[in-house]
Amino acid sequence: MKAIFFHTHGDLDVLEYGDFPTPEPGSGQVLVRLKAASLNRLDLWVREGWPGLKLEYPHIPGADGAGEIAAVGSEVEGWSPGERVVINSNLSCGVCRYCLSGFDNRCMKWGLLGETLRGTYAEFIAVPARNLLAVPDGFSLHHAAAAALVFHTAWHSLIRRGDLKAGETVLIVGASGGVNQACIQVAKLSGAVVYVIGSNPEKLSLAESLGADFLIDRSKEHDWSRTVYLMTGKRGVDVIVDNVASTYPESFRAAGKGGRILTVGNTGNPVVKIDNRYLFAKHLSLIGSSMGTHDDFHTVMGLVFSGKLNPVLDQTYPLDQAGIAQRRLARGEQMGKITLAID
Ligand code: ZN
């Protein structure tokens, strides 16, 4: 099969396009002929590497993918070749205490396609059957692949961990980024009032089109935490989505009493000083999570398939141009999800 892979960490020039052995579906696995893959910032981080990340080379990037079943391994029931599917990139053992408690994204043997295992920038991938979800007829595989990781992550953070309720106020720190754009939609669907901080008028306007109620341009409002505080009648917001991390001091100030600050990652410096006085005096909770559970995936993708949540697509590149696609993402030029077309 054709695939994008790399033999060492580095810049875009480590990416190679070429032939790679087609995987065989093992017991309980299904072989998927991928038609669409979607890029995530994680793909760039995995390529660049971080201390402790050990990959089996050559490594194939990509967490998100959708396609058609090509073959079914032994001990698989309920799936047949030709069915259209989207992949949940979270791999779990199904038997550890976390899996049994329904939090399979905390699995003792947790893995992620494109990070701990080879991913979706390829013509084929073999995955456990339980990681597949059928895509309804007529629904675009590119939209399915683009929605998967970001909406899954947004749903788990806001709904499962953040316990977001209708009528609450939500502040999203950053108007770009697939997870933040998914969070705007999940928050609006939940009946929340949404504030978005952004630095780019185009991305703020996209946030508005996704349903954001209040837009704050931080290139004009340098003290945005005070702006939010004043905009909420000095009450502060109930829930803050902060996937920057270096902005925790501002987020803590913008939070109201009992506020929950949610994070699923850090686009800024991960090491940040926090002022503990805000935490206890305002009864704040700082709540982390990563990806989502099996049940969350089914719930949130059902909402995507029914049109209640809509992934925004940016541009589509052929598989062999994955490097150009990654460069666009690295430069932050995208206005939605970038996908790869695999034929
Ligand atoms: Zn487990």
XYZ file of C-alpha atoms and ligand atoms in Angstrom, residues 92-100 104 106-110, ligand 1:
16
model
C -8.081 0.310 25.108
C -7.827 -3.150 26.665
C -11.484 -3.471 27.704
C -10.654 -5.358 30.916
C -8.690 -3.062 33.263
C -10.437 -1.253 36.107
C -10.659 1.988 34.113
C -12.162 0.274 31.085
C -14.658 -1.565 33.294
C -11.628 3.469 28.663
C -7.881 6.138 31.064
C -7.015 2.517 30.178
C -3.831 1.065 31.710
C -2.825 0.066 28.166
C -4.278 3.119 26.427
Zn -8.162 -0.921 29.885
